[in-house]
Amino acid sequence: MQKRVALWDNLKLFLIFLVVIGHLTIQYFSSSQMFCAMTLAIYTFHMPAFIFVSGLFAKKAINSSTPPYKRVFGFLMIYLGLRVVNYASNIVFGVKCSFDIFSVKDIPWYMLSMAIWYMITYVLKSISPKYIFTTSVIFACFAGYMTGDADFLCILRVVTFYPFFYAGYVLDRGKIEEITAKKGARIFSGIAFGTFVVICATLTDKMKWLFPLLSGRRKYGALGDFQPWGCLMRLAYFAIAGMLVFAVISLCPRKETPFSRQGRNTLQIYFWHRPILYIMKNAGLFYLIKQIGAGWEWVALIVIIALTAVLNLSFLGKPLELLMNPKEKKEYAITE
């Protein structure tokens, strides 16, 4: 087995932490200026980065002489299991929610999309990457004009985010590690990422309307008068998100830390955090936290940090490991 590189474990831990935070902050997008700014910042790059890393470590399964049926089956089992757990965590509190096996708006979309991306990439792997990548970007830019149910088979998200998965699949991991480790790359990344954070924090109200562009599942009609320009805005978003993915890789610590090992448990954190957040919200925990008044957001963030730490407990990952890799140890990506 290839030796683990601390960079990727550290990056995965950072990204899954943003996923958990994002699912808290987005609930208060309209009622908290701080959480609104955080949501805009997080959603601009966290899923493109996660999808890119997943593609980066999908090469072995996709380049195999046989289709990655085993991996795809694992994704689908996680998808179905998470649909059931999320549904149950809401229904026990009497929260009205639907259960459509083929159409999903919430977090399980990622597992279904991964299954589709693996199979698409396997089928297309013999075609020149420059043609596939260019075509995928064009499709992604115009997909926002589609009609019909954009959540059916997560079709809009599948098309929108596929360029990031494919880019990860075709790029060389060693080259990425080498380039992002250079001093110039790290200086550029620090300036770029710092500027991005400042913009999100200071121009929050002026940027709110752009959020539909970040989720991947909203059609361009959500952009109002800017709908005709949706394809160009998507292209600009890809450029910004790509720069930020490069920046977070460059800035991520490359040395083993006491927390690095926790970056190997992204799948279990991904699976369990959403239903638990539903339970916490439906039980009124965050309502009580808001009663604290000024500074309640920091208390909520401390709760999220504690939740992420608890979800690293090894026993929570056992059933998921059996579904994904019944005879193999975990690899790097969120699903490996």
PDB file of N, CA and C in Angstrom, residues 177-270:
ATOM      1  N   GLU A 177       1.569  17.929  -5.198  1.00  0.00           N
ATOM      2  CA  GLU A 177       2.285  18.079  -3.934  1.00  0.00           C
ATOM      3  C   GLU A 177       3.534  18.928  -4.117  1.00  0.00           C
ATOM      4  N   GLU A 178       4.228  18.720  -5.224  1.00  0.00           N
ATOM      5  CA  GLU A 178       5.466  19.457  -5.498  1.00  0.00           C
ATOM      6  C   GLU A 178       5.204  20.933  -5.770  1.00  0.00           C
ATOM      7  N   ILE A 179       4.246  21.220  -6.639  1.00  0.00           N
ATOM      8  CA  ILE A 179       3.958  22.603  -7.026  1.00  0.00           C
ATOM      9  C   ILE A 179       3.398  23.408  -5.860  1.00  0.00           C
ATOM     10  N   THR A 180       2.473  22.821  -5.123  1.00  0.00           N
ATOM     11  CA  THR A 180       1.835  23.564  -4.026  1.00  0.00           C
ATOM     12  C   THR A 180       2.758  23.757  -2.825  1.00  0.00           C
ATOM     13  N   ALA A 181       3.869  23.036  -2.796  1.00  0.00           N
ATOM     14  CA  ALA A 181       4.811  23.169  -1.685  1.00  0.00           C
ATOM     15  C   ALA A 181       5.801  24.317  -1.898  1.00  0.00           C
ATOM     16  N   LYS A 182       5.864  24.861  -3.109  1.00  0.00           N
ATOM     17  CA  LYS A 182       6.824  25.922  -3.410  1.00  0.00           C
ATOM     18  C   LYS A 182       6.476  27.203  -2.661  1.00  0.00           C
ATOM     19  N   LYS A 183       7.507  27.931  -2.312  1.00  0.00           N
ATOM     20  CA  LYS A 183       7.337  29.153  -1.537  1.00  0.00           C
ATOM     21  C   LYS A 183       6.443  30.153  -2.250  1.00  0.00           C
ATOM     22  N   GLY A 184       6.660  30.314  -3.557  1.00  0.00           N
ATOM     23  CA  GLY A 184       5.856  31.261  -4.320  1.00  0.00           C
ATOM     24  C   GLY A 184       4.390  30.893  -4.317  1.00  0.00           C
ATOM     25  N   ALA A 185       4.104  29.608  -4.437  1.00  0.00           N
ATOM     26  CA  ALA A 185       2.715  29.146  -4.436  1.00  0.00           C
ATOM     27  C   ALA A 185       2.059  29.415  -3.091  1.00  0.00           C
ATOM     28  N   ARG A 186       2.808  29.231  -2.022  1.00  0.00           N
ATOM     29  CA  ARG A 186       2.243  29.433  -0.684  1.00  0.00           C
ATOM     30  C   ARG A 186       2.013  30.922  -0.398  1.00  0.00           C
ATOM     31  N   ILE A 187       2.923  31.778  -0.874  1.00  0.00           N
ATOM     32  CA  ILE A 187       2.737  33.221  -0.698  1.00  0.00           C
ATOM     33  C   ILE A 187       1.510  33.689  -1.478  1.00  0.00           C
ATOM     34  N   PHE A 188       1.422  33.253  -2.746  1.00  0.00           N
ATOM     35  CA  PHE A 188       0.268  33.611  -3.570  1.00  0.00           C
ATOM     36  C   PHE A 188      -1.021  33.119  -2.921  1.00  0.00           C
ATOM     37  N   SER A 189      -1.003  31.892  -2.433  1.00  0.00           N
ATOM     38  CA  SER A 189      -2.190  31.292  -1.835  1.00  0.00           C
ATOM     39  C   SER A 189      -2.624  32.038  -0.579  1.00  0.00           C
ATOM     40  N   GLY A 190      -1.643  32.431   0.227  1.00  0.00           N
ATOM     41  CA  GLY A 190      -1.963  33.172   1.441  1.00  0.00           C
ATOM     42  C   GLY A 190      -2.633  34.499   1.132  1.00  0.00           C
ATOM     43  N   ILE A 191      -2.103  35.203   0.141  1.00  0.00           N
ATOM     44  CA  ILE A 191      -2.680  36.493  -0.251  1.00  0.00           C
ATOM     45  C   ILE A 191      -4.070  36.294  -0.847  1.00  0.00           C
ATOM     46  N   ALA A 192      -4.187  35.317  -1.746  1.00  0.00           N
ATOM     47  CA  ALA A 192      -5.459  35.079  -2.426  1.00  0.00           C
ATOM     48  C   ALA A 192      -6.545  34.645  -1.444  1.00  0.00           C
ATOM     49  N   PHE A 193      -6.206  33.693  -0.575  1.00  0.00           N
ATOM     50  CA  PHE A 193      -7.208  33.180   0.355  1.00  0.00           C
ATOM     51  C   PHE A 193      -7.568  34.247   1.389  1.00  0.00           C
ATOM     52  N   GLY A 194      -6.575  34.991   1.868  1.00  0.00           N
ATOM     53  CA  GLY A 194      -6.845  36.065   2.829  1.00  0.00           C
ATOM     54  C   GLY A 194      -7.744  37.133   2.235  1.00  0.00           C
ATOM     55  N   THR A 195      -7.475  37.498   0.987  1.00  0.00           N
ATOM     56  CA  THR A 195      -8.302  38.501   0.306  1.00  0.00           C
ATOM     57  C   THR A 195      -9.732  38.004   0.149  1.00  0.00           C
ATOM     58  N   PHE A 196      -9.864  36.736  -0.206  1.00  0.00           N
ATOM     59  CA  PHE A 196     -11.186  36.136  -0.374  1.00  0.00           C
ATOM     60  C   PHE A 196     -11.985  36.184   0.928  1.00  0.00           C
ATOM     61  N   VAL A 197     -11.359  35.842   2.034  1.00  0.00           N
ATOM     62  CA  VAL A 197     -12.037  35.857   3.331  1.00  0.00           C
ATOM     63  C   VAL A 197     -12.466  37.276   3.702  1.00  0.00           C
ATOM     64  N   VAL A 198     -11.596  38.240   3.460  1.00  0.00           N
ATOM     65  CA  VAL A 198     -11.921  39.642   3.773  1.00  0.00           C
ATOM     66  C   VAL A 198     -13.110  40.108   2.940  1.00  0.00           C
ATOM     67  N   ILE A 199     -13.127  39.743   1.668  1.00  0.00           N
ATOM     68  CA  ILE A 199     -14.233  40.141   0.787  1.00  0.00           C
ATOM     69  C   ILE A 199     -15.547  39.555   1.287  1.00  0.00           C
ATOM     70  N   CYS A 200     -15.525  38.267   1.651  1.00  0.00           N
ATOM     71  CA  CYS A 200     -16.752  37.627   2.152  1.00  0.00           C
ATOM     72  C   CYS A 200     -17.229  38.269   3.447  1.00  0.00           C
ATOM     73  N   ALA A 201     -16.293  38.669   4.293  1.00  0.00           N
ATOM     74  CA  ALA A 201     -16.653  39.246   5.595  1.00  0.00           C
ATOM     75  C   ALA A 201     -17.160  40.675   5.481  1.00  0.00           C
ATOM     76  N   THR A 202     -16.628  41.432   4.529  1.00  0.00           N
ATOM     77  CA  THR A 202     -16.974  42.861   4.434  1.00  0.00           C
ATOM     78  C   THR A 202     -18.079  43.157   3.422  1.00  0.00           C
ATOM     79  N   LEU A 203     -18.272  42.273   2.456  1.00  0.00           N
ATOM     80  CA  LEU A 203     -19.278  42.506   1.415  1.00  0.00           C
ATOM     81  C   LEU A 203     -20.392  41.470   1.466  1.00  0.00           C
ATOM     82  N   THR A 204     -20.658  40.961   2.650  1.00  0.00           N
ATOM     83  CA  THR A 204     -21.638  39.881   2.810  1.00  0.00           C
ATOM     84  C   THR A 204     -22.986  40.222   2.197  1.00  0.00           C
ATOM     85  N   ASP A 205     -23.537  41.375   2.542  1.00  0.00           N
ATOM     86  CA  ASP A 205     -24.875  41.739   2.065  1.00  0.00           C
ATOM     87  C   ASP A 205     -24.922  41.878   0.547  1.00  0.00           C
ATOM     88  N   LYS A 206     -23.834  42.340  -0.039  1.00  0.00           N
ATOM     89  CA  LYS A 206     -23.806  42.523  -1.491  1.00  0.00           C
ATOM     90  C   LYS A 206     -23.573  41.213  -2.239  1.00  0.00           C
ATOM     91  N   MET A 207     -23.150  40.173  -1.522  1.00  0.00           N
ATOM     92  CA  MET A 207     -22.846  38.903  -2.176  1.00  0.00           C
ATOM     93  C   MET A 207     -23.902  37.828  -1.940  1.00  0.00           C
ATOM     94  N   LYS A 208     -24.866  38.087  -1.058  1.00  0.00           N
ATOM     95  CA  LYS A 208     -25.869  37.082  -0.710  1.00  0.00           C
ATOM     96  C   LYS A 208     -26.550  36.483  -1.939  1.00  0.00           C
ATOM     97  N   TRP A 209     -26.871  37.326  -2.892  1.00  0.00           N
ATOM     98  CA  TRP A 209     -27.651  36.889  -4.050  1.00  0.00           C
ATOM     99  C   TRP A 209     -26.887  35.893  -4.924  1.00  0.00           C
ATOM    100  N   LEU A 210     -25.581  35.774  -4.706  1.00  0.00           N
ATOM    101  CA  LEU A 210     -24.765  34.852  -5.493  1.00  0.00           C
ATOM    102  C   LEU A 210     -24.797  33.425  -4.949  1.00  0.00           C
ATOM    103  N   PHE A 211     -25.388  33.236  -3.767  1.00  0.00           N
ATOM    104  CA  PHE A 211     -25.339  31.906  -3.153  1.00  0.00           C
ATOM    105  C   PHE A 211     -25.906  30.796  -4.031  1.00  0.00           C
ATOM    106  N   PRO A 212     -27.009  31.015  -4.781  1.00  0.00           N
ATOM    107  CA  PRO A 212     -27.515  29.941  -5.634  1.00  0.00           C
ATOM    108  C   PRO A 212     -26.475  29.395  -6.608  1.00  0.00           C
ATOM    109  N   LEU A 213     -25.481  30.213  -6.932  1.00  0.00           N
ATOM    110  CA  LEU A 213     -24.432  29.777  -7.848  1.00  0.00           C
ATOM    111  C   LEU A 213     -23.478  28.796  -7.186  1.00  0.00           C
ATOM    112  N   LEU A 214     -23.444  28.790  -5.853  1.00  0.00           N
ATOM    113  CA  LEU A 214     -22.459  28.003  -5.121  1.00  0.00           C
ATOM    114  C   LEU A 214     -22.940  26.602  -4.769  1.00  0.00           C
ATOM    115  N   SER A 215     -24.242  26.418  -4.616  1.00  0.00           N
ATOM    116  CA  SER A 215     -24.754  25.138  -4.127  1.00  0.00           C
ATOM    117  C   SER A 215     -24.697  24.036  -5.164  1.00  0.00           C
ATOM    118  N   GLY A 216     -24.707  24.398  -6.445  1.00  0.00           N
ATOM    119  CA  GLY A 216     -24.640  23.396  -7.503  1.00  0.00           C
ATOM    120  C   GLY A 216     -25.985  22.837  -7.915  1.00  0.00           C
ATOM    121  N   ARG A 217     -27.039  23.049  -7.124  1.00  0.00           N
ATOM    122  CA  ARG A 217     -28.343  22.461  -7.436  1.00  0.00           C
ATOM    123  C   ARG A 217     -29.397  23.490  -7.834  1.00  0.00           C
ATOM    124  N   ARG A 218     -29.031  24.749  -7.841  1.00  0.00           N
ATOM    125  CA  ARG A 218     -29.994  25.792  -8.182  1.00  0.00           C
ATOM    126  C   ARG A 218     -29.843  26.200  -9.647  1.00  0.00           C
ATOM    127  N   LYS A 219     -30.969  26.335 -10.323  1.00  0.00           N
ATOM    128  CA  LYS A 219     -30.955  26.779 -11.712  1.00  0.00           C
ATOM    129  C   LYS A 219     -30.663  28.277 -11.774  1.00  0.00           C
ATOM    130  N   TYR A 220     -30.300  28.746 -12.951  1.00  0.00           N
ATOM    131  CA  TYR A 220     -29.920  30.153 -13.091  1.00  0.00           C
ATOM    132  C   TYR A 220     -31.092  31.101 -12.873  1.00  0.00           C
ATOM    133  N   GLY A 221     -32.315  30.584 -12.902  1.00  0.00           N
ATOM    134  CA  GLY A 221     -33.463  31.434 -12.629  1.00  0.00           C
ATOM    135  C   GLY A 221     -33.386  32.072 -11.254  1.00  0.00           C
ATOM    136  N   ALA A 222     -32.662  31.430 -10.322  1.00  0.00           N
ATOM    137  CA  ALA A 222     -32.510  31.961  -8.968  1.00  0.00           C
ATOM    138  C   ALA A 222     -31.646  33.215  -8.943  1.00  0.00           C
ATOM    139  N   LEU A 223     -30.982  33.524 -10.054  1.00  0.00           N
ATOM    140  CA  LEU A 223     -30.122  34.703 -10.130  1.00  0.00           C
ATOM    141  C   LEU A 223     -30.888  35.942 -10.579  1.00  0.00           C
ATOM    142  N   GLY A 224     -32.196  35.786 -10.803  1.00  0.00           N
ATOM    143  CA  GLY A 224     -33.019  36.926 -11.179  1.00  0.00           C
ATOM    144  C   GLY A 224     -32.638  37.506 -12.530  1.00  0.00           C
ATOM    145  N   ASP A 225     -32.414  38.805 -12.554  1.00  0.00           N
ATOM    146  CA  ASP A 225     -32.108  39.496 -13.811  1.00  0.00           C
ATOM    147  C   ASP A 225     -30.796  39.035 -14.437  1.00  0.00           C
ATOM    148  N   PHE A 226     -29.972  38.358 -13.659  1.00  0.00           N
ATOM    149  CA  PHE A 226     -28.680  37.907 -14.176  1.00  0.00           C
ATOM    150  C   PHE A 226     -28.754  36.503 -14.785  1.00  0.00           C
ATOM    151  N   GLN A 227     -29.955  35.962 -14.877  1.00  0.00           N
ATOM    152  CA  GLN A 227     -30.118  34.617 -15.437  1.00  0.00           C
ATOM    153  C   GLN A 227     -29.454  34.447 -16.808  1.00  0.00           C
ATOM    154  N   PRO A 228     -29.614  35.400 -17.745  1.00  0.00           N
ATOM    155  CA  PRO A 228     -28.981  35.205 -19.056  1.00  0.00           C
ATOM    156  C   PRO A 228     -27.464  35.081 -18.984  1.00  0.00           C
ATOM    157  N   TRP A 229     -26.870  35.617 -17.934  1.00  0.00           N
ATOM    158  CA  TRP A 229     -25.419  35.595 -17.794  1.00  0.00           C
ATOM    159  C   TRP A 229     -24.943  34.428 -16.923  1.00  0.00           C
ATOM    160  N   GLY A 230     -25.864  33.544 -16.600  1.00  0.00           N
ATOM    161  CA  GLY A 230     -25.537  32.441 -15.703  1.00  0.00           C
ATOM    162  C   GLY A 230     -24.360  31.600 -16.159  1.00  0.00           C
ATOM    163  N   CYS A 231     -24.282  31.293 -17.455  1.00  0.00           N
ATOM    164  CA  CYS A 231     -23.191  30.437 -17.947  1.00  0.00           C
ATOM    165  C   CYS A 231     -21.830  31.095 -17.737  1.00  0.00           C
ATOM    166  N   LEU A 232     -21.750  32.403 -17.979  1.00  0.00           N
ATOM    167  CA  LEU A 232     -20.477  33.107 -17.790  1.00  0.00           C
ATOM    168  C   LEU A 232     -20.144  33.249 -16.306  1.00  0.00           C
ATOM    169  N   MET A 233     -21.173  33.429 -15.494  1.00  0.00           N
ATOM    170  CA  MET A 233     -20.951  33.515 -14.052  1.00  0.00           C
ATOM    171  C   MET A 233     -20.471  32.172 -13.504  1.00  0.00           C
ATOM    172  N   ARG A 234     -21.021  31.091 -14.048  1.00  0.00           N
ATOM    173  CA  ARG A 234     -20.556  29.768 -13.634  1.00  0.00           C
ATOM    174  C   ARG A 234     -19.091  29.574 -14.010  1.00  0.00           C
ATOM    175  N   LEU A 235     -18.713  30.015 -15.183  1.00  0.00           N
ATOM    176  CA  LEU A 235     -17.323  29.888 -15.617  1.00  0.00           C
ATOM    177  C   LEU A 235     -16.398  30.688 -14.707  1.00  0.00           C
ATOM    178  N   ALA A 236     -16.831  31.889 -14.334  1.00  0.00           N
ATOM    179  CA  ALA A 236     -16.035  32.712 -13.419  1.00  0.00           C
ATOM    180  C   ALA A 236     -15.940  32.036 -12.054  1.00  0.00           C
ATOM    181  N   TYR A 237     -17.048  31.433 -11.627  1.00  0.00           N
ATOM    182  CA  TYR A 237     -17.044  30.704 -10.353  1.00  0.00           C
ATOM    183  C   TYR A 237     -16.045  29.555 -10.393  1.00  0.00           C
ATOM    184  N   PHE A 238     -16.001  28.817 -11.497  1.00  0.00           N
ATOM    185  CA  PHE A 238     -15.043  27.722 -11.628  1.00  0.00           C
ATOM    186  C   PHE A 238     -13.611  28.225 -11.461  1.00  0.00           C
ATOM    187  N   ALA A 239     -13.317  29.377 -12.063  1.00  0.00           N
ATOM    188  CA  ALA A 239     -11.963  29.939 -11.971  1.00  0.00           C
ATOM    189  C   ALA A 239     -11.630  30.311 -10.524  1.00  0.00           C
ATOM    190  N   ILE A 240     -12.579  30.937  -9.825  1.00  0.00           N
ATOM    191  CA  ILE A 240     -12.360  31.334  -8.433  1.00  0.00           C
ATOM    192  C   ILE A 240     -12.234  30.112  -7.539  1.00  0.00           C
ATOM    193  N   ALA A 241     -13.152  29.144  -7.718  1.00  0.00           N
ATOM    194  CA  ALA A 241     -13.109  27.931  -6.900  1.00  0.00           C
ATOM    195  C   ALA A 241     -11.822  27.153  -7.148  1.00  0.00           C
ATOM    196  N   GLY A 242     -11.393  27.080  -8.411  1.00  0.00           N
ATOM    197  CA  GLY A 242     -10.146  26.387  -8.720  1.00  0.00           C
ATOM    198  C   GLY A 242      -8.949  27.037  -8.034  1.00  0.00           C
ATOM    199  N   MET A 243      -8.924  28.366  -8.032  1.00  0.00           N
ATOM    200  CA  MET A 243      -7.849  29.096  -7.359  1.00  0.00           C
ATOM    201  C   MET A 243      -7.862  28.808  -5.858  1.00  0.00           C
ATOM    202  N   LEU A 244      -9.060  28.766  -5.272  1.00  0.00           N
ATOM    203  CA  LEU A 244      -9.169  28.529  -3.833  1.00  0.00           C
ATOM    204  C   LEU A 244      -8.793  27.087  -3.479  1.00  0.00           C
ATOM    205  N   VAL A 245      -9.129  26.134  -4.337  1.00  0.00           N
ATOM    206  CA  VAL A 245      -8.711  24.749  -4.105  1.00  0.00           C
ATOM    207  C   VAL A 245      -7.188  24.677  -4.099  1.00  0.00           C
ATOM    208  N   PHE A 246      -6.560  25.329  -5.073  1.00  0.00           N
ATOM    209  CA  PHE A 246      -5.096  25.386  -5.118  1.00  0.00           C
ATOM    210  C   PHE A 246      -4.557  26.026  -3.841  1.00  0.00           C
ATOM    211  N   ALA A 247      -5.213  27.094  -3.391  1.00  0.00           N
ATOM    212  CA  ALA A 247      -4.745  27.827  -2.216  1.00  0.00           C
ATOM    213  C   ALA A 247      -4.817  26.973  -0.954  1.00  0.00           C
ATOM    214  N   VAL A 248      -5.934  26.268  -0.732  1.00  0.00           N
ATOM    215  CA  VAL A 248      -6.063  25.494   0.504  1.00  0.00           C
ATOM    216  C   VAL A 248      -5.090  24.305   0.511  1.00  0.00           C
ATOM    217  N   ILE A 249      -4.813  23.749  -0.656  1.00  0.00           N
ATOM    218  CA  ILE A 249      -3.816  22.670  -0.720  1.00  0.00           C
ATOM    219  C   ILE A 249      -2.442  23.229  -0.380  1.00  0.00           C
ATOM    220  N   SER A 250      -2.118  24.392  -0.941  1.00  0.00           N
ATOM    221  CA  SER A 250      -0.812  25.009  -0.692  1.00  0.00           C
ATOM    222  C   SER A 250      -0.621  25.373   0.773  1.00  0.00           C
ATOM    223  N   LEU A 251      -1.669  25.869   1.400  1.00  0.00           N
ATOM    224  CA  LEU A 251      -1.573  26.356   2.776  1.00  0.00           C
ATOM    225  C   LEU A 251      -1.739  25.257   3.815  1.00  0.00           C
ATOM    226  N   CYS A 252      -2.197  24.099   3.390  1.00  0.00           N
ATOM    227  CA  CYS A 252      -2.445  23.015   4.343  1.00  0.00           C
ATOM    228  C   CYS A 252      -1.126  22.470   4.898  1.00  0.00           C
ATOM    229  N   PRO A 253      -1.044  22.218   6.204  1.00  0.00           N
ATOM    230  CA  PRO A 253       0.186  21.664   6.802  1.00  0.00           C
ATOM    231  C   PRO A 253       0.562  20.337   6.155  1.00  0.00           C
ATOM    232  N   ARG A 254       1.861  20.140   5.970  1.00  0.00           N
ATOM    233  CA  ARG A 254       2.351  18.925   5.334  1.00  0.00           C
ATOM    234  C   ARG A 254       2.977  17.941   6.325  1.00  0.00           C
ATOM    235  N   LYS A 255       3.048  18.356   7.572  1.00  0.00           N
ATOM    236  CA  LYS A 255       3.640  17.486   8.585  1.00  0.00           C
ATOM    237  C   LYS A 255       2.554  16.769   9.379  1.00  0.00           C
ATOM    238  N   GLU A 256       2.915  15.608   9.888  1.00  0.00           N
ATOM    239  CA  GLU A 256       2.002  14.842  10.728  1.00  0.00           C
ATOM    240  C   GLU A 256       1.738  15.623  12.008  1.00  0.00           C
ATOM    241  N   THR A 257       0.471  15.740  12.365  1.00  0.00           N
ATOM    242  CA  THR A 257       0.080  16.422  13.596  1.00  0.00           C
ATOM    243  C   THR A 257      -0.738  15.452  14.453  1.00  0.00           C
ATOM    244  N   PRO A 258      -0.990  15.809  15.707  1.00  0.00           N
ATOM    245  CA  PRO A 258      -1.826  14.936  16.544  1.00  0.00           C
ATOM    246  C   PRO A 258      -3.232  14.729  15.983  1.00  0.00           C
ATOM    247  N   PHE A 259      -3.633  15.624  15.065  1.00  0.00           N
ATOM    248  CA  PHE A 259      -4.977  15.538  14.508  1.00  0.00           C
ATOM    249  C   PHE A 259      -5.019  14.887  13.131  1.00  0.00           C
ATOM    250  N   SER A 260      -3.861  14.637  12.541  1.00  0.00           N
ATOM    251  CA  SER A 260      -3.821  14.131  11.173  1.00  0.00           C
ATOM    252  C   SER A 260      -4.608  12.841  11.003  1.00  0.00           C
ATOM    253  N   ARG A 261      -4.458  11.943  11.959  1.00  0.00           N
ATOM    254  CA  ARG A 261      -5.124  10.648  11.843  1.00  0.00           C
ATOM    255  C   ARG A 261      -6.642  10.787  11.756  1.00  0.00           C
ATOM    256  N   GLN A 262      -7.177  11.838  12.363  1.00  0.00           N
ATOM    257  CA  GLN A 262      -8.621  12.049  12.312  1.00  0.00           C
ATOM    258  C   GLN A 262      -9.096  12.347  10.890  1.00  0.00           C
ATOM    259  N   GLY A 263      -8.165  12.797  10.043  1.00  0.00           N
ATOM    260  CA  GLY A 263      -8.513  13.059   8.659  1.00  0.00           C
ATOM    261  C   GLY A 263      -8.821  11.798   7.872  1.00  0.00           C
ATOM    262  N   ARG A 264      -8.553  10.636   8.469  1.00  0.00           N
ATOM    263  CA  ARG A 264      -8.876   9.369   7.804  1.00  0.00           C
ATOM    264  C   ARG A 264     -10.314   8.946   8.059  1.00  0.00           C
ATOM    265  N   ASN A 265     -11.010   9.683   8.916  1.00  0.00           N
ATOM    266  CA  ASN A 265     -12.361   9.289   9.322  1.00  0.00           C
ATOM    267  C   ASN A 265     -13.443  10.168   8.705  1.00  0.00           C
ATOM    268  N   THR A 266     -13.146  10.744   7.536  1.00  0.00           N
ATOM    269  CA  THR A 266     -14.099  11.686   6.948  1.00  0.00           C
ATOM    270  C   THR A 266     -15.433  11.035   6.600  1.00  0.00           C
ATOM    271  N   LEU A 267     -15.409   9.780   6.187  1.00  0.00           N
ATOM    272  CA  LEU A 267     -16.663   9.136   5.782  1.00  0.00           C
ATOM    273  C   LEU A 267     -17.632   9.032   6.947  1.00  0.00           C
ATOM    274  N   GLN A 268     -17.148   8.634   8.114  1.00  0.00           N
ATOM    275  CA  GLN A 268     -18.056   8.490   9.251  1.00  0.00           C
ATOM    276  C   GLN A 268     -18.550   9.841   9.741  1.00  0.00           C
ATOM    277  N   ILE A 269     -17.705  10.864   9.696  1.00  0.00           N
ATOM    278  CA  ILE A 269     -18.154  12.207  10.076  1.00  0.00           C
ATOM    279  C   ILE A 269     -19.202  12.692   9.083  1.00  0.00           C
ATOM    280  N   TYR A 270     -18.936  12.481   7.803  1.00  0.00           N
ATOM    281  CA  TYR A 270     -19.881  12.846   6.750  1.00  0.00           C
ATOM    282  C   TYR A 270     -21.234  12.169   6.975  1.00  0.00           C
TER     283      TYR A 270
END
